[in-house]
Short mmCIF file of C-alpha atoms and ligand atoms in Angstrom, two decimals:
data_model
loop_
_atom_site.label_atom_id
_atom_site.label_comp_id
_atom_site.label_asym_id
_atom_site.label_seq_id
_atom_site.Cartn_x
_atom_site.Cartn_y
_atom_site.Cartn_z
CA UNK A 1 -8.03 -13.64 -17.71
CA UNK A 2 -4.68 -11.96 -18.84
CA UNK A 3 -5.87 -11.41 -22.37
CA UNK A 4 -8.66 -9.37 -21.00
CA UNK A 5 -6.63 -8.10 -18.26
CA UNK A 6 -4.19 -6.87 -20.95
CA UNK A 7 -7.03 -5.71 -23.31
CA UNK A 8 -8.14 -3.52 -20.42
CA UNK A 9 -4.59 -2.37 -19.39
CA UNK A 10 -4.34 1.13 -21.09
CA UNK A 11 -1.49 1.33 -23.55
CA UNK A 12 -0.30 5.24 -23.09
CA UNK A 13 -0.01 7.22 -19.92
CA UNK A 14 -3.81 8.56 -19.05
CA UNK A 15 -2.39 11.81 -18.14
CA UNK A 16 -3.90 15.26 -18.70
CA UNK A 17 -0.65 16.08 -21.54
CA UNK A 18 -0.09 12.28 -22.07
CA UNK A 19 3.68 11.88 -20.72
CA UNK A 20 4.24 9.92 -17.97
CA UNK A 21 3.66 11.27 -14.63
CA UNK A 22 6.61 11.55 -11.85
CA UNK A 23 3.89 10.47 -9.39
CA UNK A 24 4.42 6.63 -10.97
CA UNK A 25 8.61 6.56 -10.82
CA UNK A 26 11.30 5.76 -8.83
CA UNK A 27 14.41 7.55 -9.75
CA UNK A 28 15.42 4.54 -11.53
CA UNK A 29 12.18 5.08 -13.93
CA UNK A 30 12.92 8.60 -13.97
CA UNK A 31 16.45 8.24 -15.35
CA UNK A 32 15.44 5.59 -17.83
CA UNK A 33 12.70 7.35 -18.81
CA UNK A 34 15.07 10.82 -19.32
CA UNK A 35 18.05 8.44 -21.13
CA UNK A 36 15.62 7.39 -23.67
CA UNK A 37 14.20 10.86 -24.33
CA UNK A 38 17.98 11.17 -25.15
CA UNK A 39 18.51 13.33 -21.90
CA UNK A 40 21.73 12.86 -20.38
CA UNK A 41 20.30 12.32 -16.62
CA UNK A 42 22.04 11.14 -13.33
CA UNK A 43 20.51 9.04 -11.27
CA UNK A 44 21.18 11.40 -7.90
CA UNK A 45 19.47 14.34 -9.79
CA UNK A 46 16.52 12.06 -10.13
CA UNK A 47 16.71 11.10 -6.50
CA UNK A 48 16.33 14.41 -5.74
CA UNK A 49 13.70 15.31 -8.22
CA UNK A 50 11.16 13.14 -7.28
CA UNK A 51 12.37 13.67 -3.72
CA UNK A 52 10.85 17.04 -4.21
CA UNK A 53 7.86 16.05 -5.84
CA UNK A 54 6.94 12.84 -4.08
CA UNK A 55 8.50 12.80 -0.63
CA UNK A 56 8.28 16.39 0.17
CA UNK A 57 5.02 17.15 -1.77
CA UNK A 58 5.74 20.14 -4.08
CA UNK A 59 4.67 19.74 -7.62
CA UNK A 60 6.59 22.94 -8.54
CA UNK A 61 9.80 22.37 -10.10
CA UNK A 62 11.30 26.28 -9.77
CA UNK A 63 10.65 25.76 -5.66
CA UNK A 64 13.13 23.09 -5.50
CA UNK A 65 16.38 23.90 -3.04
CA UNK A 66 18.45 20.98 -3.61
CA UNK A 67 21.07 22.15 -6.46
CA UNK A 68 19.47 20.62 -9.75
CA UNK A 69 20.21 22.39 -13.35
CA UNK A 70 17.95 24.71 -15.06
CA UNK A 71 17.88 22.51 -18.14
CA UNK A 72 17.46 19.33 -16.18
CA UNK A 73 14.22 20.43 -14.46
CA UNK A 74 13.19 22.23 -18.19
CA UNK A 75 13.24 19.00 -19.49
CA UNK A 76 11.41 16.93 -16.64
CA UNK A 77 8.90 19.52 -16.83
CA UNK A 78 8.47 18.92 -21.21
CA UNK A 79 8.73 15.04 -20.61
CA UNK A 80 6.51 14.26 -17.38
CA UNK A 81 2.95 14.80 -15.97
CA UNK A 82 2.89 16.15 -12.29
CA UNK A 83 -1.25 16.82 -12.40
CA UNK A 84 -3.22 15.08 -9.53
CA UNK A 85 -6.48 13.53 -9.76
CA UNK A 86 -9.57 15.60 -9.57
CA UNK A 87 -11.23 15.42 -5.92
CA UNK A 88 -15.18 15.27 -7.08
CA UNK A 89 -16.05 15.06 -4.19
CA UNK A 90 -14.81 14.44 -0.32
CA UNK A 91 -17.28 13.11 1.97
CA UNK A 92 -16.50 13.06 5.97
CA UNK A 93 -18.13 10.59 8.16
CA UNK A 94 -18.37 12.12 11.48
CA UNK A 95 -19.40 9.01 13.23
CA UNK A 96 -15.58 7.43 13.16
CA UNK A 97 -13.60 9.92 11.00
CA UNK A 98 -13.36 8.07 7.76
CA UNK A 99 -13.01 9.90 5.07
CA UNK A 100 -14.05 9.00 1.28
CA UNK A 101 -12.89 11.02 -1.81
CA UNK A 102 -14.07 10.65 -5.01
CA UNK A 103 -11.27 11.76 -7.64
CA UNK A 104 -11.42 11.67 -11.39
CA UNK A 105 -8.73 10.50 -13.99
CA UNK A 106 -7.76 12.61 -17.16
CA UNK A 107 -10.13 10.09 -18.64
CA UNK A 108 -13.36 10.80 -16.69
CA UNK A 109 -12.80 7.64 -15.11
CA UNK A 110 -13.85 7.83 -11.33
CA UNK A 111 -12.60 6.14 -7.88
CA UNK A 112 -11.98 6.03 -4.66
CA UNK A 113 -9.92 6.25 -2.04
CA UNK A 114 -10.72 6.41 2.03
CA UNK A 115 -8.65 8.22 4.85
CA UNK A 116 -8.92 5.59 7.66
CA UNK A 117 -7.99 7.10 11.48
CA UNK A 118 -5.25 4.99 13.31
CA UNK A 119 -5.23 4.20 16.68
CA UNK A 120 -2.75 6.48 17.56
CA UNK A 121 -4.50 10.13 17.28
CA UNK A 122 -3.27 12.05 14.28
CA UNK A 123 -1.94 9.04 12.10
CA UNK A 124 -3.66 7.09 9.03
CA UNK A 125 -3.75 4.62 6.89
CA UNK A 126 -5.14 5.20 3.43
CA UNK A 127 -7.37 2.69 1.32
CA UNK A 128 -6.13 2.45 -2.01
CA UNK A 129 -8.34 1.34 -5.18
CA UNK A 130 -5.78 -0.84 -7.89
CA UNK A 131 -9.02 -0.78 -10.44
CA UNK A 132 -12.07 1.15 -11.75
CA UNK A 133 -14.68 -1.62 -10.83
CA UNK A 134 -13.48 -4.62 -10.70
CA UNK A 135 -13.97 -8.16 -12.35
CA UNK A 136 -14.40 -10.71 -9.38
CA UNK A 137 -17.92 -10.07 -8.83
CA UNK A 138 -17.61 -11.21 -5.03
CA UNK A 139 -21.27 -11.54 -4.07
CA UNK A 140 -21.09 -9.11 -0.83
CA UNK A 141 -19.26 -6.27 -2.73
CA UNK A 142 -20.93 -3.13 -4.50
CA UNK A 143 -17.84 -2.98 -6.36
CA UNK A 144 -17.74 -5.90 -7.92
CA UNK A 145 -21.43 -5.48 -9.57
CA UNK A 146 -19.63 -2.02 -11.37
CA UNK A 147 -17.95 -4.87 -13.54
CA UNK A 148 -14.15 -3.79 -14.66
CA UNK A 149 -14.16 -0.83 -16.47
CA UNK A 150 -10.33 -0.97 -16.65
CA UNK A 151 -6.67 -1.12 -14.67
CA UNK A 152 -5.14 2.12 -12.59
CA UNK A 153 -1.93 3.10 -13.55
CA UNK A 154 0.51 3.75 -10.78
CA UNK A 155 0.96 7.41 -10.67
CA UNK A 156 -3.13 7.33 -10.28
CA UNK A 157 -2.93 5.10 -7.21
CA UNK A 158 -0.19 7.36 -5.34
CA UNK A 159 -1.62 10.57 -6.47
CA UNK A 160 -4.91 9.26 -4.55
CA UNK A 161 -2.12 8.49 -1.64
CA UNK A 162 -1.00 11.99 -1.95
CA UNK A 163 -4.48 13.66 -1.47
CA UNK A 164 -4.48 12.03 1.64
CA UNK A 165 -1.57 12.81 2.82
CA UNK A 166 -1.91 16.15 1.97
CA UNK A 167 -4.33 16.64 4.45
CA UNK A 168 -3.17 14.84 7.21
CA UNK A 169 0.27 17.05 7.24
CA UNK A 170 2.27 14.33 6.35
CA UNK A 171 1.07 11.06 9.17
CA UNK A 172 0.42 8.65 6.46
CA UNK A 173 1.56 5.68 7.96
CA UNK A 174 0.24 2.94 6.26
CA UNK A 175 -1.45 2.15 2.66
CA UNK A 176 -3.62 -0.68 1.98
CA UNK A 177 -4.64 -1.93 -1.06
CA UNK A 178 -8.44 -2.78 -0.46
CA UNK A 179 -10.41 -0.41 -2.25
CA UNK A 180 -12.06 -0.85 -5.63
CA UNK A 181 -10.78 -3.74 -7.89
CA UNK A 182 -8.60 -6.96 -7.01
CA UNK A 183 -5.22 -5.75 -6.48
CA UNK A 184 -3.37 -8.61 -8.01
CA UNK A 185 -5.89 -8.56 -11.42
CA UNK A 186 -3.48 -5.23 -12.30
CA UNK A 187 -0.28 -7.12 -10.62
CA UNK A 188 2.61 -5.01 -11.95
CA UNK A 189 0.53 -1.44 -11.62
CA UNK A 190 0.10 -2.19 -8.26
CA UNK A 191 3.80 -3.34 -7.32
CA UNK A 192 4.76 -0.41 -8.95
CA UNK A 193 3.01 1.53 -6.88
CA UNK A 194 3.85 -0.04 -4.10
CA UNK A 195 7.21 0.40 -4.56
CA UNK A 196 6.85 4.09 -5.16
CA UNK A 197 5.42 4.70 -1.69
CA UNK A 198 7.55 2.37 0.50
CA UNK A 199 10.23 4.28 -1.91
CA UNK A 200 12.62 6.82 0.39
CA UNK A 201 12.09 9.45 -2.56
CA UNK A 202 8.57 8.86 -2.61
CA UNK A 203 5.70 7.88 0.24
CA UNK A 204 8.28 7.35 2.92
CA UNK A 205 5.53 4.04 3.96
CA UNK A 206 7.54 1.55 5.72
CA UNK A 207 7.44 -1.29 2.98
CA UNK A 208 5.55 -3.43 6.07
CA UNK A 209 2.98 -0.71 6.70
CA UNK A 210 2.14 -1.56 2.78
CA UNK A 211 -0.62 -4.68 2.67
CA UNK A 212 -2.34 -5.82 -0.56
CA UNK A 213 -5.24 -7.62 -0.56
CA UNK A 214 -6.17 -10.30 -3.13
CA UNK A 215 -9.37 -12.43 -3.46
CA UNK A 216 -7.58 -15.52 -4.27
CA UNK A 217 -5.72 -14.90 -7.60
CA UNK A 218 -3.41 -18.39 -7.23
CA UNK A 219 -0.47 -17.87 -10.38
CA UNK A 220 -0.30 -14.15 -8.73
CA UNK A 221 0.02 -15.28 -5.22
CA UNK A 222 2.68 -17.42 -6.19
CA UNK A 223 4.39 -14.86 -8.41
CA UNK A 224 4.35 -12.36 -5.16
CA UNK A 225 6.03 -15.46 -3.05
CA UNK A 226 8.30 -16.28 -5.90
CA UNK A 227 9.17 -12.45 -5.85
CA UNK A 228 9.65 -12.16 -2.11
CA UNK A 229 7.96 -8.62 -1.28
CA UNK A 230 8.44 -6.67 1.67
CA UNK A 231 4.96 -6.04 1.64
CA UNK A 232 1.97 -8.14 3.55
CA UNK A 233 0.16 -9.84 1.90
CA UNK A 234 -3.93 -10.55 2.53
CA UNK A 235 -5.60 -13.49 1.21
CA UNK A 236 -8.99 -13.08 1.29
CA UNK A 237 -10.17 -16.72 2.49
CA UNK A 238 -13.88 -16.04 3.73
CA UNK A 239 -14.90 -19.55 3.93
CA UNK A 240 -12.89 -22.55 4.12
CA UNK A 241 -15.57 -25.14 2.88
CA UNK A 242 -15.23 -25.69 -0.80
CA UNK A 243 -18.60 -25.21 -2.17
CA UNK A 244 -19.90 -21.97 0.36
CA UNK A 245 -16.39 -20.41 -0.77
CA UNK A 246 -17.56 -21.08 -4.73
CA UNK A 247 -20.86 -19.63 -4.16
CA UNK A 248 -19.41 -16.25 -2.27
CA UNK A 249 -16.38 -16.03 -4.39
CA UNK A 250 -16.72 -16.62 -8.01
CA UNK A 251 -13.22 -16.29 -8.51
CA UNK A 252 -13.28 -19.70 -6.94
CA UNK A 253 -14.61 -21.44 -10.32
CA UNK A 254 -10.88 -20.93 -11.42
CA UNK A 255 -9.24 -21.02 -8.43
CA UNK A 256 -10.63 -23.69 -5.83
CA UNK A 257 -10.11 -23.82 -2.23
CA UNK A 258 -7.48 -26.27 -2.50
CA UNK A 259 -4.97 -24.61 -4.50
CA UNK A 260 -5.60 -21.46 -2.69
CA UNK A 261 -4.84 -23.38 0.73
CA UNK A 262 -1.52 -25.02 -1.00
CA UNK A 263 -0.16 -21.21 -2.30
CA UNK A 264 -1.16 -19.75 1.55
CA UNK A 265 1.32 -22.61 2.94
CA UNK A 266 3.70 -21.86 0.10
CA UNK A 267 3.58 -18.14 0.86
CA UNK A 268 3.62 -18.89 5.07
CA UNK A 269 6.60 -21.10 4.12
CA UNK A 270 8.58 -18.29 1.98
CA UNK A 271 7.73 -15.60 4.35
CA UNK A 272 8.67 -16.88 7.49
CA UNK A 273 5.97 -15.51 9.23
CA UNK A 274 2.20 -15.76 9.67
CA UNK A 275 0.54 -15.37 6.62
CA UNK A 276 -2.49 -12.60 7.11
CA UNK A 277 -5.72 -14.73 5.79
CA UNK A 278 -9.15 -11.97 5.46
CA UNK A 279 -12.29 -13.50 6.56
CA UNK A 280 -15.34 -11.39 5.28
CA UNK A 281 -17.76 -11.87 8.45
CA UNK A 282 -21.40 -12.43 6.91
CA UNK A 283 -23.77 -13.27 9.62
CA UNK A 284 -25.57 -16.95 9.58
CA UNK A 285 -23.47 -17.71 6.52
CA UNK A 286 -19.95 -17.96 7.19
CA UNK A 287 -19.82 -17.69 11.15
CA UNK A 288 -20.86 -20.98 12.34
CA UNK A 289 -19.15 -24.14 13.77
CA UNK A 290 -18.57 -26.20 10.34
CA UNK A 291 -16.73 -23.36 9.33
CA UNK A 292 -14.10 -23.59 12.69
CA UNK A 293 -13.94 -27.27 12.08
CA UNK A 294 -12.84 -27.03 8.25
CA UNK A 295 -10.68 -24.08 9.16
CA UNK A 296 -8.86 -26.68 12.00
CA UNK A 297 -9.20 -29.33 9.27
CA UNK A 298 -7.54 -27.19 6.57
CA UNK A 299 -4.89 -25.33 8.28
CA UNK A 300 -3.93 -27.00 11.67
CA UNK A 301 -0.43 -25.76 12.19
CA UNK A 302 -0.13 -23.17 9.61
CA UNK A 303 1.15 -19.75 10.87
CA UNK A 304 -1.63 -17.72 9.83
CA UNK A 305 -3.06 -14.41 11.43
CA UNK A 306 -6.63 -13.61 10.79
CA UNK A 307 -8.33 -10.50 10.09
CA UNK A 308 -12.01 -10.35 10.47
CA UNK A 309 -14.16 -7.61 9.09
CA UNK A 310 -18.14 -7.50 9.31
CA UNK A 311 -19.96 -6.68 6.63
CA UNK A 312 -21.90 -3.87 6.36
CA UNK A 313 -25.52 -4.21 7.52
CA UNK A 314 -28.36 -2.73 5.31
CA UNK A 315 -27.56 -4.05 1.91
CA UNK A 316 -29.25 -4.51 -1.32
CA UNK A 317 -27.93 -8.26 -1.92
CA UNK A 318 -29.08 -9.70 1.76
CA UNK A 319 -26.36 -10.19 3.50
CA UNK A 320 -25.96 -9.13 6.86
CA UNK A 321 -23.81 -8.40 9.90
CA UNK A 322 -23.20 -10.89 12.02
CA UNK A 323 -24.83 -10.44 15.79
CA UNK A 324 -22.46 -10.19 18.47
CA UNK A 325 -23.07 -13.46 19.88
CA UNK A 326 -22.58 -14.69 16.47
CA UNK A 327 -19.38 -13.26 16.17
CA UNK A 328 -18.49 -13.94 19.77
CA UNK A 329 -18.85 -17.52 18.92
CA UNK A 330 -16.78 -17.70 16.08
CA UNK A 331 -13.66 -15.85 17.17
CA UNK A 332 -13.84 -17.73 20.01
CA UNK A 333 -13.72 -21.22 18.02
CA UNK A 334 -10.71 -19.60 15.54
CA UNK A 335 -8.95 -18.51 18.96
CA UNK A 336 -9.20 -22.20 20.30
CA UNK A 337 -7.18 -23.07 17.23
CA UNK A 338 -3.92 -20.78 18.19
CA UNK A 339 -4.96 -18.49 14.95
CA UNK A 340 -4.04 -14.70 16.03
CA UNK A 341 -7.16 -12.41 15.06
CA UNK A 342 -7.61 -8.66 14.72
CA UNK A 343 -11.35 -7.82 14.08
CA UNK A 344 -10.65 -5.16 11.35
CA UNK A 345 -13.00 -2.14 11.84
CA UNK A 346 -14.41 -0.98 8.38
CA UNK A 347 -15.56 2.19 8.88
CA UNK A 348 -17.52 5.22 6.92
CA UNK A 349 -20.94 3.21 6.55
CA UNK A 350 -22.47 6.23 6.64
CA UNK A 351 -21.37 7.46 3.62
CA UNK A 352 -20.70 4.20 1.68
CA UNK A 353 -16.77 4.17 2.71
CA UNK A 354 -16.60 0.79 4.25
CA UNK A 355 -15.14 -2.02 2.55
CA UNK A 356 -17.57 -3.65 0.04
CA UNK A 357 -19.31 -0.13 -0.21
CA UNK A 358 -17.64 1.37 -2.41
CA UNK A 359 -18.96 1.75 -6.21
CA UNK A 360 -17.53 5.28 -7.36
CA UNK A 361 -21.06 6.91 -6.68
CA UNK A 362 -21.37 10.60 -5.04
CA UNK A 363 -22.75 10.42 -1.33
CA UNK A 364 -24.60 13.53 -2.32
CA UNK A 365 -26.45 12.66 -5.33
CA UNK A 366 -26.72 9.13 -4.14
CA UNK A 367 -28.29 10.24 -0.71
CA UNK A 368 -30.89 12.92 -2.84
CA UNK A 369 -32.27 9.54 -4.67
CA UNK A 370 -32.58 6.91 -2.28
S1 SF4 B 1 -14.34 -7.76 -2.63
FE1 SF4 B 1 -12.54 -6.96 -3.75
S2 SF4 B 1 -12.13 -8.56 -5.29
FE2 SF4 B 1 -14.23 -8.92 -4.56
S3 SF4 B 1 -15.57 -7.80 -6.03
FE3 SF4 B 1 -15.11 -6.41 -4.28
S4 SF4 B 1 -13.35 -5.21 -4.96
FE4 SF4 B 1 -13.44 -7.02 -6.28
#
C-alpha cells in the first residue's frame, strides 16, 4: 500500500503557478520555505503573514496592516500560491441546511466538501475530503467505487475549509475529516492540514473540534497514538464479528478485526479518554443482537464512545437504513454495555451530501440523467 500510496502522492505543488501555496503552511513552513529560497525571513513576519492570509481571510498581500516589509511580501507573493479551489458547483439542501460544494484543483481534479449546521444556530462544522476517490472500496460507499485517483495536498484541504468559512462569516467551529478518501491512506497531507487549521495563524479550530476518521488503517493508527495528537480520532469499527467486518470492509483482508481491536485499546490507553469507535448503521446487517454480544465480548471495559450514523436509504448496492425499531434495539443493547453513543445525523441526502454519497458528481447534471 505505501508504494502505491507514494506513486499516487503528487511530487510538485498542484498549484495554478506551481509554488507552494500559503494555504498548506504554518509559519514554521513559511520561514523554511523563504530560508531556502535564500530569503532572509523571520519567523514573526511569517506569523503575521499567514495570519493575514489564513486566520483573517485576505488573500491580498498590499491589504495587510500589521507592519511587514515591502520586499518581504514581494517575495512571498514570487515564491507562494494563494489561489483557491474552483467552486463548480454549490448545491443547498433545504431539507436540513447541508451544504455540498464541488471545487476543482489546478489539475481538473474534482471534490468535495459539505457545510454541516451545528446545533447551536449560526455555527458549523465542515466535512473535509483527504483524497480524490479513494482506495478502500467499503461496500456501502459511492466513494469508494470512484477508485483512488490520487492524494490532496494540504493547502487543497484548507482552501475547501476556507470556502466554507467564507460563507459562514467566520463560525467554523469544527472540521472533520470524513469526506472522500481514507484520511490516514494520505497520513502526513492530512496532519498537515490538520495542523494548519487548529494553527492560531491559520483556522483558529480548537485542535479537539478537529476529528479524523479512518477505516481501520492499523500501522497508521498506531503511528497517530505513537504521535500523541490533539485531535480525535474515529475508528470506523462497523461490525465487530470477524468475517461480516471482512465482507463490509475490504480493508479488513489486511487489517483483521483483531489487530484493529488491540490498536483501539492501545490508542484508549495513550489517550486517556474514550476512544470514538464509528459504527456505519446498515439495517438487517449490522444491527442485530450477535453484533451487541461480540461488541460486549470484544470490548467489555474499554472506554469507548460510539457514534452511529444510518446509511442512506435508496441506494444502488442494496443496503438500507435501518427501521427505527431496528435501531431502537440496537442502541439500546450498546447502551446496556456502559458504551456512550451519539447517533450522528448525516445529512444532505437530497443532494448526495451525506456520508457514503459522495462521488465528485454535479447534483445538476446527475439529477437531469437519473
Ligand atoms: S467509507 Fe471512507 S474509507 Fe470507505 S470507501 Fe468510503 S471514503 Fe473510502
Amino acid at each position: 500500500m505505501t508504494n502505491r500510496a507514494e506513486q499516487l502522492r503528487p511530487a510538485a505543488p498542484i498549484t495554478g503557478s506551481g509554488a507552494p501555496s500559503l494555504f498548506g503552511m504554518r509559519p514554521q513552513d513559511l520561514l523554511a520555505h523563504l530560508l531556502a529560497e535564500g530569503v532572509p525571513a523571520r519567523i514573526d513576519q511569517c506569523r503575521r503573514l499567514l495570519a493575514h492570509v489564513l486566520a483573517d481571510g485576505n488573500s491580498d498581500l498590499d491589504a495587510i496592516q500589521r507592519p511587514l516589509s515591502r520586499s518581504f511580501r514581494r517575495d512571498v507573493d514570487r515564491l507562494t500560491d494563494r489561489a483557491r479551489l474552483e467552486v463548480v458547483e454549490r448545491i443547498e439542501d433545504p431539507a436540513d441546511g447541508f451544504v455540498k460544494y464541488l471545487l476543482r484543483s489546478p489539475d481538473g481534479a474534482l471534490t468535495e466538501a459539505v457545510r454541516i449546521p451545528l446545533e447551536k444556530p449560526g455555527s458549523w462544522s465542515v466535512c473535509l475530503s483527504s483524497q480524490v476517490g479513494c482506495a478502500m472500496q467499503c461496500t456501502f460507499c459511492a466513494t469508494g467505487r470512484l477508485g483512488l485517483v490520487r492524494h490532496l495536498q494540504p493547502w487543497e484541504m484548507v482552501s475547501a475549509f476556507l470556502t466554507v468559512r467564507d460563507e459562514t462569516e467566520g463560525r467554523v467551529t469544527g472540521a472533520v475529516f470524513m469526506g472522500q478518501g481514507e484520511p490516514l491512506h494520505n497520513y502526513d497531507a492530512v496532519i498537515q492540514a490538520a495542523r494548519v487549521l487548529s494553527a492560531p495563524c491559520g483556522g483558529r479550530i480548537n485542535a479537539k473540534a478537529i476529528s479524523i476518521s479512518t477505516v481501520g488503517l492499523v500501522p497508521q493508527i498506531r503511528r497517530y497514538t505513537a504521535e500523541g495528537h490533539k485531535f480525535r480520532l474515529i475508528i470506523s469499527l462497523t461490525s465487530a464479528i470477524a468475517s461480516r467486518r471482512a465482507t463490509l470492509l475490504p480493508v479488513a483482508g489486511a487489517w483483521p478485526l483483531d489487530e484493529v481491536v488491540q490498536a483501539i485499546r492501545e490508542h484508549a490507553a495513550a489517550a486517556r479518554g474514550r476512544t470514538t469507535v464509528a459504527w456505519v448503521l446498515l439495517g438487517g446487517v449490522n444491527d442485530g443482537p450477535d453484533e451487541v454480544a461480540a461488541l460486549k465480548e470484544r470490548f467489555a471495559g474499554m472506554p469507548l464512545r460510539f457514534n452511529i450514523i444510518d446509511v442512506n436509504d435508496a441506494r444502488p448496492d442494496g443496503f438500507r437504513t435501518a427501521t427505527d425499531a431496528e435501531r431502537t434495539d440496537f442502541m439500546s443493547g450498546v447502551a446496556a454495555l456502559r458504551i456512550p453513543m451519539v447517533r450522528r445525523y448525516s445529512g444532505g441526502r437530497d443532494r448526495n451530501a451525506a456520508c457514503g454519497m459522495l462521488a465528485a458528481t454535479r447534483y445538476e447534471t446527475d439529477a437531469a440523467t437519473t
